[in-house]
PDB file of C-alpha atoms in Angstrom:
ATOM      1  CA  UNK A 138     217.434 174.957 126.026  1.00 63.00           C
ATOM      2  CA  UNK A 139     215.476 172.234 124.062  1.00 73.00           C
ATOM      3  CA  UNK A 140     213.826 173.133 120.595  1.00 81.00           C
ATOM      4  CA  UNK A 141     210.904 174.588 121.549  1.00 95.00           C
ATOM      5  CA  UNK A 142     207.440 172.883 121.251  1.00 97.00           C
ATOM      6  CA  UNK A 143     205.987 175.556 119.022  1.00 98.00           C
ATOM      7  CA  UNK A 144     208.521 175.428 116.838  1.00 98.00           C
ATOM      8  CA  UNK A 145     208.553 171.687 116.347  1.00 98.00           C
ATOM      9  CA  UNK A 146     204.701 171.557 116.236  1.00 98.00           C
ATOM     10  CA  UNK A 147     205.063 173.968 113.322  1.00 98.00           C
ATOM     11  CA  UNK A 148     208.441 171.793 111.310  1.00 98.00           C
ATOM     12  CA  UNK A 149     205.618 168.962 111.463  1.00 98.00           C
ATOM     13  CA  UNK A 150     203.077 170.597 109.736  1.00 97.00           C
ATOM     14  CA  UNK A 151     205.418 171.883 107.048  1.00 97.00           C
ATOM     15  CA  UNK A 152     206.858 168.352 106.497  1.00 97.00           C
ATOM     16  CA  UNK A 153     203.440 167.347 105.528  1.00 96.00           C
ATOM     17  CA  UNK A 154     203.037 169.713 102.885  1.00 95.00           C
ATOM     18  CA  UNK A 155     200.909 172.579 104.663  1.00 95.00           C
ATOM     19  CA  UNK A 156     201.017 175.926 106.554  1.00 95.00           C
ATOM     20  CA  UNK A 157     200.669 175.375 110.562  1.00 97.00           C
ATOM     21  CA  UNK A 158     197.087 176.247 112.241  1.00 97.00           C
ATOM     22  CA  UNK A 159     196.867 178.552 114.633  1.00 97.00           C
ATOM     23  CA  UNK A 160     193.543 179.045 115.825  1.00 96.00           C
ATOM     24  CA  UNK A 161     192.954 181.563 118.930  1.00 92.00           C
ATOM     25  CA  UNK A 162     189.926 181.402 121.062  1.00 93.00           C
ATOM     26  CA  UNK A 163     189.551 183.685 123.958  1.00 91.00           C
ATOM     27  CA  UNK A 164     189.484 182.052 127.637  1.00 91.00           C
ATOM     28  CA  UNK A 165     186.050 180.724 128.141  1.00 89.00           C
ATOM     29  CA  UNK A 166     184.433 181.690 125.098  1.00 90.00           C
ATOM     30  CA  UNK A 167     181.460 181.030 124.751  1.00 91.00           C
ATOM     31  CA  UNK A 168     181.160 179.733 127.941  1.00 90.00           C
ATOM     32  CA  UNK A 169     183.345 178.011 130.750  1.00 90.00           C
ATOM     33  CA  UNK A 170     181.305 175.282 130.094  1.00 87.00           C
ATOM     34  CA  UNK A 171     181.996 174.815 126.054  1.00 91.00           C
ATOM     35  CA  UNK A 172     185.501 176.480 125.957  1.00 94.00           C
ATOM     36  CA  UNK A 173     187.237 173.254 126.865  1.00 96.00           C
ATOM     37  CA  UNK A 174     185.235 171.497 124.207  1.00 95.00           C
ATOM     38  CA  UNK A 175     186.172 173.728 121.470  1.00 94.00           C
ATOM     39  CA  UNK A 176     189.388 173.522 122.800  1.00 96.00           C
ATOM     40  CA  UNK A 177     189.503 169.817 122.534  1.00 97.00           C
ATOM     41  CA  UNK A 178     187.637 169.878 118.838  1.00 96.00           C
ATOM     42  CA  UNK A 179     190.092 172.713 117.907  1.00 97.00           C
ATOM     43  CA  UNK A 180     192.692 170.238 118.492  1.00 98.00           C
ATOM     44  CA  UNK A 181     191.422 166.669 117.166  1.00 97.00           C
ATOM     45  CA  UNK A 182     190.315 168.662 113.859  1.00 96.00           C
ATOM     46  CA  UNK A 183     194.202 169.511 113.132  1.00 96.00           C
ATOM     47  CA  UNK A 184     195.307 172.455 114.858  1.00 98.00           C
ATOM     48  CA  UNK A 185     199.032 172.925 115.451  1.00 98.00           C
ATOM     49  CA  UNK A 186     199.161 175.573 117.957  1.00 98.00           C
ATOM     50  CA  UNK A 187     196.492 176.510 119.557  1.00 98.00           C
ATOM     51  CA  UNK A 188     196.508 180.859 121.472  1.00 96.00           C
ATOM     52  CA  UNK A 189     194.351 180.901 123.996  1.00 95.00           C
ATOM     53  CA  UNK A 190     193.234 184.180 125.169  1.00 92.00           C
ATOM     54  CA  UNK A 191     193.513 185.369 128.535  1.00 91.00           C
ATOM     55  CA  UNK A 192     190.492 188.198 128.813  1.00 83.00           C
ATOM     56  CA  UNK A 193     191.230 191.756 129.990  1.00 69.00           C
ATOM     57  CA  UNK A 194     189.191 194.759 130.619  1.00 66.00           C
ATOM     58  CA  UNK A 195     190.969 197.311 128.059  1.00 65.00           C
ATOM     59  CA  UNK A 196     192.255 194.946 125.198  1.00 55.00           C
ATOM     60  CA  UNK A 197     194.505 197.687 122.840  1.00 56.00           C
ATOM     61  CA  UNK A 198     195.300 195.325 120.258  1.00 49.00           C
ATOM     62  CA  UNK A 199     191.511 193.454 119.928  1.00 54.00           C
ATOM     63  CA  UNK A 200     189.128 194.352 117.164  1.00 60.00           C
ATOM     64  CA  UNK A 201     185.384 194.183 117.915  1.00 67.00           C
ATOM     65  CA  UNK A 202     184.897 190.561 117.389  1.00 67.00           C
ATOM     66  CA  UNK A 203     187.980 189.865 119.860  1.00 67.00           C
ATOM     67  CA  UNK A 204     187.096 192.484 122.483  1.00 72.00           C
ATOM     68  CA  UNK A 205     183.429 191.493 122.706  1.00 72.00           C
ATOM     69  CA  UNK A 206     184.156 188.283 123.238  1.00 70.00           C
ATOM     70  CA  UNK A 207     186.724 188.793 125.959  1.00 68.00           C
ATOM     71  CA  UNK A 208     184.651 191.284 127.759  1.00 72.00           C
ATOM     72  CA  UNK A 209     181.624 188.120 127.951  1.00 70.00           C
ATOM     73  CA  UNK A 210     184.030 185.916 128.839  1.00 61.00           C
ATOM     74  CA  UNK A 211     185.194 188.371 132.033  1.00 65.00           C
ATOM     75  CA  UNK A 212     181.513 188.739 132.831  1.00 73.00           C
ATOM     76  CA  UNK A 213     180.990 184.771 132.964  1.00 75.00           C
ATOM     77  CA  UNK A 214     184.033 185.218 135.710  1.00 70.00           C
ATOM     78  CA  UNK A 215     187.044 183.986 133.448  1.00 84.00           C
ATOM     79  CA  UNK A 216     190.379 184.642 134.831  1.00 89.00           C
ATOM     80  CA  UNK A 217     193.929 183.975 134.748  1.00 94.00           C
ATOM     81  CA  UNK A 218     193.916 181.591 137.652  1.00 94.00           C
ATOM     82  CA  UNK A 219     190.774 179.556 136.724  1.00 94.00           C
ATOM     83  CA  UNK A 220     192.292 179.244 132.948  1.00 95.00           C
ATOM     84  CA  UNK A 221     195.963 177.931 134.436  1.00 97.00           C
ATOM     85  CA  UNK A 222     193.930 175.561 137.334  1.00 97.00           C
ATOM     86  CA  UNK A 223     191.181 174.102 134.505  1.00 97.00           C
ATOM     87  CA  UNK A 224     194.296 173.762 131.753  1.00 97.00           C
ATOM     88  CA  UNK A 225     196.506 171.798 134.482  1.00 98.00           C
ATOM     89  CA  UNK A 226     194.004 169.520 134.816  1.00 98.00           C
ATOM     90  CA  UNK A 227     193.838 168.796 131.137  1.00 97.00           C
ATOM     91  CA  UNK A 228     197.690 168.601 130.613  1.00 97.00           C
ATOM     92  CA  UNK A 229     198.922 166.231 128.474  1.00 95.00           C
ATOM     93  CA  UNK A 230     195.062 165.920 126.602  1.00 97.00           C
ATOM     94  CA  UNK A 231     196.086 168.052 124.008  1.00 97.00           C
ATOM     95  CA  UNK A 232     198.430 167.832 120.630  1.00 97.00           C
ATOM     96  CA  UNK A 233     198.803 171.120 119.961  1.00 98.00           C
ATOM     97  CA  UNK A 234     201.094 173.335 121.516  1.00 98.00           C
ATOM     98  CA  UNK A 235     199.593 175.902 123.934  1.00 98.00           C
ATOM     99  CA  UNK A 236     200.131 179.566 124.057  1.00 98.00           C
ATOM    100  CA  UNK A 237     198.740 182.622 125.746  1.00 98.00           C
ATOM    101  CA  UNK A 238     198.055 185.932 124.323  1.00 94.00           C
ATOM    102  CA  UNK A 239     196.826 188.485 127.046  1.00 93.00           C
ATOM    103  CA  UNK A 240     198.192 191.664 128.459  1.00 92.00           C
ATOM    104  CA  UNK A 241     200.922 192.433 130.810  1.00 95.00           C
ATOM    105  CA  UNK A 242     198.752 193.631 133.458  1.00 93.00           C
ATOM    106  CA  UNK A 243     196.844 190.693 134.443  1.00 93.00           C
ATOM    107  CA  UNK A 244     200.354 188.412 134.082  1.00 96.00           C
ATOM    108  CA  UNK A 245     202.395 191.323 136.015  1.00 96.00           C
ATOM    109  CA  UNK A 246     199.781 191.151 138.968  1.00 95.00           C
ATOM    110  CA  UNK A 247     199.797 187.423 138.938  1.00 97.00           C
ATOM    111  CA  UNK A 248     203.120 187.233 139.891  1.00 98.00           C
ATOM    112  CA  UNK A 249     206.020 186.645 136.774  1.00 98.00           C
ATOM    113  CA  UNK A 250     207.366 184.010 138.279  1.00 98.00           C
ATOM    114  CA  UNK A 251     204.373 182.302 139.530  1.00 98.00           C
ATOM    115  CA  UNK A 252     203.600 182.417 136.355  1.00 98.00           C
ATOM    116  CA  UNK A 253     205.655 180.773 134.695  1.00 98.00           C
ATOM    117  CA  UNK A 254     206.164 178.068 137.412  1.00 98.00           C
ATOM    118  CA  UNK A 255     201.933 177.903 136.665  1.00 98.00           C
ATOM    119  CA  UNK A 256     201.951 177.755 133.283  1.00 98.00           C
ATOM    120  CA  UNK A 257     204.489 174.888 132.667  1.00 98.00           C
ATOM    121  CA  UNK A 258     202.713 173.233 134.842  1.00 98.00           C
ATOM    122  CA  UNK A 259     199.431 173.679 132.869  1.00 98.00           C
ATOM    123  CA  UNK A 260     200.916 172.650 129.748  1.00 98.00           C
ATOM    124  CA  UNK A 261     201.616 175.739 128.276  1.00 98.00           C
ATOM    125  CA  UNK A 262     204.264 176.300 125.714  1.00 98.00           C
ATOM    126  CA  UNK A 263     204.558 180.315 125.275  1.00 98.00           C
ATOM    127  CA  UNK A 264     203.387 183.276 125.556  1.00 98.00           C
ATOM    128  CA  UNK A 265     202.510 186.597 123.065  1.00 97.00           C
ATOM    129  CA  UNK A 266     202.254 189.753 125.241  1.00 96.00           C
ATOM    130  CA  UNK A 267     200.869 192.730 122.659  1.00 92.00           C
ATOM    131  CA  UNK A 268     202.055 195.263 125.019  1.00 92.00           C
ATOM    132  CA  UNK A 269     205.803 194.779 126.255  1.00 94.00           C
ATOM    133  CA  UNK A 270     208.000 196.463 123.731  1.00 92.00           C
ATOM    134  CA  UNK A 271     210.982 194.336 123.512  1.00 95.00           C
ATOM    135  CA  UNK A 272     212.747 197.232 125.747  1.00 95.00           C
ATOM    136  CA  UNK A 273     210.973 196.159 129.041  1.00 96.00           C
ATOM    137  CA  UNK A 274     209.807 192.703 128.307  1.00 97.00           C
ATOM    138  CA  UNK A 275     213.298 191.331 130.344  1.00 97.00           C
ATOM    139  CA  UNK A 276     211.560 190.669 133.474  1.00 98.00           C
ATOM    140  CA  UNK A 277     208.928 188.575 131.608  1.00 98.00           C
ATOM    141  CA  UNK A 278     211.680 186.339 129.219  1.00 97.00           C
ATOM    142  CA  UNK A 279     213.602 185.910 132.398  1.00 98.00           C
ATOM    143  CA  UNK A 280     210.779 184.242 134.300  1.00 98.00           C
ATOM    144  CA  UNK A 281     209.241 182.092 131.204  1.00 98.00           C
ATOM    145  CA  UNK A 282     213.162 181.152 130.109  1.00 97.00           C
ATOM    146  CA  UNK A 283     213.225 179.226 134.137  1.00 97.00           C
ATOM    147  CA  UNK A 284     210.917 177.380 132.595  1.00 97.00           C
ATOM    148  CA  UNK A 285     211.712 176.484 128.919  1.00 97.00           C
ATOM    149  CA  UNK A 286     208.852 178.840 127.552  1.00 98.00           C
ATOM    150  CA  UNK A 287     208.794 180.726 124.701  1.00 98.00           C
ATOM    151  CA  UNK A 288     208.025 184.554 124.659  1.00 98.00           C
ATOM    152  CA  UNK A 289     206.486 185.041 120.939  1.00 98.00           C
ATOM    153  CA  UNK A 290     207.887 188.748 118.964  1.00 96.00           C
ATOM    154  CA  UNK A 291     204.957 190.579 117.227  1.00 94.00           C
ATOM    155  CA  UNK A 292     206.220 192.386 114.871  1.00 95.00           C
ATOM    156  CA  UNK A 293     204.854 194.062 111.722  1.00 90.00           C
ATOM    157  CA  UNK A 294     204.679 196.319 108.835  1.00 89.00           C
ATOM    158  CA  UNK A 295     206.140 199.598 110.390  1.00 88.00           C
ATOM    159  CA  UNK A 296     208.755 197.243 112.269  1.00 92.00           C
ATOM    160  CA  UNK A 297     212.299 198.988 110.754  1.00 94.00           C
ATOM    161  CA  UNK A 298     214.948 196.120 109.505  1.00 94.00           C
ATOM    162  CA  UNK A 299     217.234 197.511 112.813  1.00 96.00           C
ATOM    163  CA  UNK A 300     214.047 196.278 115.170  1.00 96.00           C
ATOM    164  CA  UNK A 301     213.518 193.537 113.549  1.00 97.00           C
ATOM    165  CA  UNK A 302     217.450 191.839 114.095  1.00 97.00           C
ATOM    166  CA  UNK A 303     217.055 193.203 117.717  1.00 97.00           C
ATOM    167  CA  UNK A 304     213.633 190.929 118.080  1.00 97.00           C
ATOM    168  CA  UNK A 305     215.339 188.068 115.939  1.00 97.00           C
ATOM    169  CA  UNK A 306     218.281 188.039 118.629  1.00 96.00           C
ATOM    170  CA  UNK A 307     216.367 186.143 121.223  1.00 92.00           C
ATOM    171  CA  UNK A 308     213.268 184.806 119.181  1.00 96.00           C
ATOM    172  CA  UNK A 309     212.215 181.550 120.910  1.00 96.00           C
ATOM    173  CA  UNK A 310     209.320 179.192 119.132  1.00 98.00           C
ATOM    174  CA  UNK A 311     207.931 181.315 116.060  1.00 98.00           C
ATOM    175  CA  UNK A 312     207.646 185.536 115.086  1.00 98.00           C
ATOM    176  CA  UNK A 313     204.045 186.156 114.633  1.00 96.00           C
ATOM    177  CA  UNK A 314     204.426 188.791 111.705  1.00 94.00           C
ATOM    178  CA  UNK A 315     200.635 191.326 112.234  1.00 90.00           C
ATOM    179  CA  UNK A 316     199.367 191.788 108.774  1.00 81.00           C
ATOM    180  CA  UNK A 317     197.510 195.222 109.245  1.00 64.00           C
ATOM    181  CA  UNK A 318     198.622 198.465 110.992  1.00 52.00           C
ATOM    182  CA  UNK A 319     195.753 198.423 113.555  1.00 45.00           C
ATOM    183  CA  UNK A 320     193.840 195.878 115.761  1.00 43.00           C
ATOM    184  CA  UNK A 321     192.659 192.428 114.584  1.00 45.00           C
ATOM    185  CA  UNK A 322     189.764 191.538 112.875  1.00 41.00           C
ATOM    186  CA  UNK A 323     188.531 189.918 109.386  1.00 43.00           C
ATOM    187  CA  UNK A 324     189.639 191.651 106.170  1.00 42.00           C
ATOM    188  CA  UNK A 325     188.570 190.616 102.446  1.00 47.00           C
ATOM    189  CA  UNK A 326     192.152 192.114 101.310  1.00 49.00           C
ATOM    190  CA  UNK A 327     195.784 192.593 103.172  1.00 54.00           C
ATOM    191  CA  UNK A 328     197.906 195.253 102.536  1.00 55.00           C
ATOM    192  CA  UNK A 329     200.434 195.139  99.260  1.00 69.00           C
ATOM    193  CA  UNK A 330     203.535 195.385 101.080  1.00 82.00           C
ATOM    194  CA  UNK A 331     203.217 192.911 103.380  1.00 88.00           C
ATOM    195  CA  UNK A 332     205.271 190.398 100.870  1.00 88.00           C
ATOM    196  CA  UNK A 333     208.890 192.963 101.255  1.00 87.00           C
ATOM    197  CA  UNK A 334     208.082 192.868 104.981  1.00 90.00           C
ATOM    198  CA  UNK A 335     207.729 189.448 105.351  1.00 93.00           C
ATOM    199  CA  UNK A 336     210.984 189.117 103.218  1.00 93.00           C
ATOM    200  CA  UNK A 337     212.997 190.995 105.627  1.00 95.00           C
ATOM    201  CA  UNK A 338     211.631 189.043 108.616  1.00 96.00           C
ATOM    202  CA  UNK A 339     212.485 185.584 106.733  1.00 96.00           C
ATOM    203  CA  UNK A 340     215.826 187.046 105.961  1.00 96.00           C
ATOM    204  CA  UNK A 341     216.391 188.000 109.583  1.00 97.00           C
ATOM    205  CA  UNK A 342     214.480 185.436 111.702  1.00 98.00           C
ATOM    206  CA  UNK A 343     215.339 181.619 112.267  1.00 97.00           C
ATOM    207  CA  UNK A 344     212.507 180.585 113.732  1.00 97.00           C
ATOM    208  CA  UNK A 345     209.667 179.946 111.946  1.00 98.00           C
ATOM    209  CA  UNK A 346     207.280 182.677 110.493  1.00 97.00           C
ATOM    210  CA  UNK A 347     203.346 182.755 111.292  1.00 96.00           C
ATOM    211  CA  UNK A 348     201.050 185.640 110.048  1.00 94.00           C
ATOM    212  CA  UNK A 349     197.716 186.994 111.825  1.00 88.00           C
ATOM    213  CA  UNK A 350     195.671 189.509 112.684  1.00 79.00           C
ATOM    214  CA  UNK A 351     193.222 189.985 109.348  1.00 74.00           C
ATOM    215  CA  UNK A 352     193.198 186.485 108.236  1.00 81.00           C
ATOM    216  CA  UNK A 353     189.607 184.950 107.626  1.00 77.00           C
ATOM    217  CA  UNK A 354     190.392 182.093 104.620  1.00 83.00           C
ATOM    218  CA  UNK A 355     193.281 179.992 103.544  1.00 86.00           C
ATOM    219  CA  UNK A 356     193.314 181.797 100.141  1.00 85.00           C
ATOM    220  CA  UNK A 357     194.578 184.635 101.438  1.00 81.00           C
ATOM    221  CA  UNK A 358     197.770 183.137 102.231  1.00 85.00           C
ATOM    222  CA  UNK A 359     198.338 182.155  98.575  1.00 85.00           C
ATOM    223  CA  UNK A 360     199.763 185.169  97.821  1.00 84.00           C
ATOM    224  CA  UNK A 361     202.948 184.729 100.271  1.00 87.00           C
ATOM    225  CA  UNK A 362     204.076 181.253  99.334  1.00 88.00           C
ATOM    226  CA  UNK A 363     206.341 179.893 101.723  1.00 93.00           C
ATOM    227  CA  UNK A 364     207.408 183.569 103.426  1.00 94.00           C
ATOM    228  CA  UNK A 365     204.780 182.313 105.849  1.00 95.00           C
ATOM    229  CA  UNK A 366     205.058 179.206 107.766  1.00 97.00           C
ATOM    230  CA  UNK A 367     201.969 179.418 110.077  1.00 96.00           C
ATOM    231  CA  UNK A 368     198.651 181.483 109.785  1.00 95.00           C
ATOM    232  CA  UNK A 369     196.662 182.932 112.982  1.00 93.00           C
ATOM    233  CA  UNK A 370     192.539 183.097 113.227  1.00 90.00           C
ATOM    234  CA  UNK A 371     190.759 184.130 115.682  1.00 86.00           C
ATOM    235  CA  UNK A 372     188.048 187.104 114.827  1.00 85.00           C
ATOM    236  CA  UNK A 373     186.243 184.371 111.680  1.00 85.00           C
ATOM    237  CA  UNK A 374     186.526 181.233 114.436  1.00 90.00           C
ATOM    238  CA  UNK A 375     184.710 183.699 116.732  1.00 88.00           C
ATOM    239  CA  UNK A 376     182.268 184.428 114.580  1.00 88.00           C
ATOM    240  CA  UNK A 377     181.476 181.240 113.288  1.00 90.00           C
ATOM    241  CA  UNK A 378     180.933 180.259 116.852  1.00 89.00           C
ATOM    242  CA  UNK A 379     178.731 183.313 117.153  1.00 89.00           C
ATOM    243  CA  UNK A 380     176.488 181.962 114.936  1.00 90.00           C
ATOM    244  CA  UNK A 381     176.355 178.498 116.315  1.00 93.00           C
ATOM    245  CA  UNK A 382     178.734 176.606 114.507  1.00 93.00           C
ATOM    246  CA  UNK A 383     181.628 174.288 116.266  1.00 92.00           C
ATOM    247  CA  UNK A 384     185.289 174.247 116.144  1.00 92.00           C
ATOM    248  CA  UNK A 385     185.225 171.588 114.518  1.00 92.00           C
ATOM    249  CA  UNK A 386     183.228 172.617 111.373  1.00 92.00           C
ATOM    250  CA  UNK A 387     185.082 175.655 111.122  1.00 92.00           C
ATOM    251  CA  UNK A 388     188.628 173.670 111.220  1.00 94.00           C
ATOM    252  CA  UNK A 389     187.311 171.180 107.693  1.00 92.00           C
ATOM    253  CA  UNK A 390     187.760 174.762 106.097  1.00 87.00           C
ATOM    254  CA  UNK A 391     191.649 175.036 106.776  1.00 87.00           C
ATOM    255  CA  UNK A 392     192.180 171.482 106.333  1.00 82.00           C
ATOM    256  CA  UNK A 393     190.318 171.196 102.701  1.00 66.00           C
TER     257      UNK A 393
END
């Protein structure tokens, strides 16, 4: 296989002297309308990668900002197909690698190879699937590696150093590293021990190393130097959005 996308996308940023951005934004939030327009300022105002979330009715790993905004977005009639059909139209607009982060269920029931057939041609780079332990997720890496795309590890701070190699065997693009033992969501503080964590992962892993899940200002990355290669948000974009902001005011913040 070719380097993957994600991972080059993320080598760039470092070379110019900065963490990778990682915004996510669910599917058609805050409307179908807008989304694509965020999506586009998301991009022109420096985003590396950016997840794009496909909405599901029982979202385990969501906080409250995350799962209210994915349940809207279902009730404005966002779904898998529409997302794939509107992004294939827009292939090629966009800089930034694109990922998905949704739940087995919806991509099971689409098909796994449709999928992946669907999504390459949509423009997608990868995947992050919160809910397929690396045990059963076969089925899934099988159909995406067809097609050159990258299923994304999660793992985090109960994750033993035994799990972790396993994961690092067949890592593809980055390892998003989850910064809290819960669901996501904006913290003012992350947990102490996420440094030794992160030290085993960068020690294990040789693809790059992007942290999420908590994260609502680039100081709180300070503290991890360069264990930490990327940085996810998604529950502070959300918000800011909520509010009526843009994309593209809240992305001058990251790039200060």
């Amino acid at each position: 296989m070719s380097q993957s996308i994600l991972t080059t996308r993320i080598m760039e940023a470092l070379a110019a002297g900065r963490k990778a951005l990682m915004p996510f934004l669910p599917g058609g939030f805050p409307d179908k309308e807008r989304f694509f327009d965020e999506l586009a300022a998301l991009d022109a105002g420096g985003a590396d990668i950016i997840e794009i979330g496909v909405p599901f009715s029982d979202p385990v790993a969501d906080g409250p900002v995350v799962e209210q905004a994915s349940l809207d977005c279902l009730l404005n009639g966002t779904c898998l197909s529409w997302l794939l059909y509107e992004l294939e139209k827009r292939k090629g607009q966009y800089r930034a690698g694109i990922v998905l982060m949704g739940y087995y269920n919806p991509f099971l029931q689409y098909g796994l190879e449709q999928l992946a057939e669907d999504a390459a041609n949509a423009g997608v780079s990868g995947f992050v699937v919160p809910d397929v332990p690396l045990e059963e997720s076969g089925p899934l890496r099988a159909a995406l590696d067809k097609h050159n795309l990258d299923l994304i590890p999660l793992v985090g701070l109960n994750t033993s150093e035994e799990r972790l190699a396993a994961y690092a065997k067949d890592a593809r693009g980055f390892v998003y590293f989850v910064s809290v033992l819960g669901t996501t969501g904006m913290r003012d503080s992350l947990p102490t021990e996420i440094k030794e964590r992160l030290t085993a992962v960068r020690r294990l892993f040789h693809v790059p190393v992007a942290l999420g899940f908590g994260i609502k200002s680039p100081e709180q990355l300070l503290a991890f130097g360069d264990l930490v290669d990327g940085v996810v948000f998604g529950s502070a974009l959300i918000a800011h959005i909520k509010a009526g902001g843009t994309s593209a005011e809240f992305m001058l913040r990251w790039r200060s």
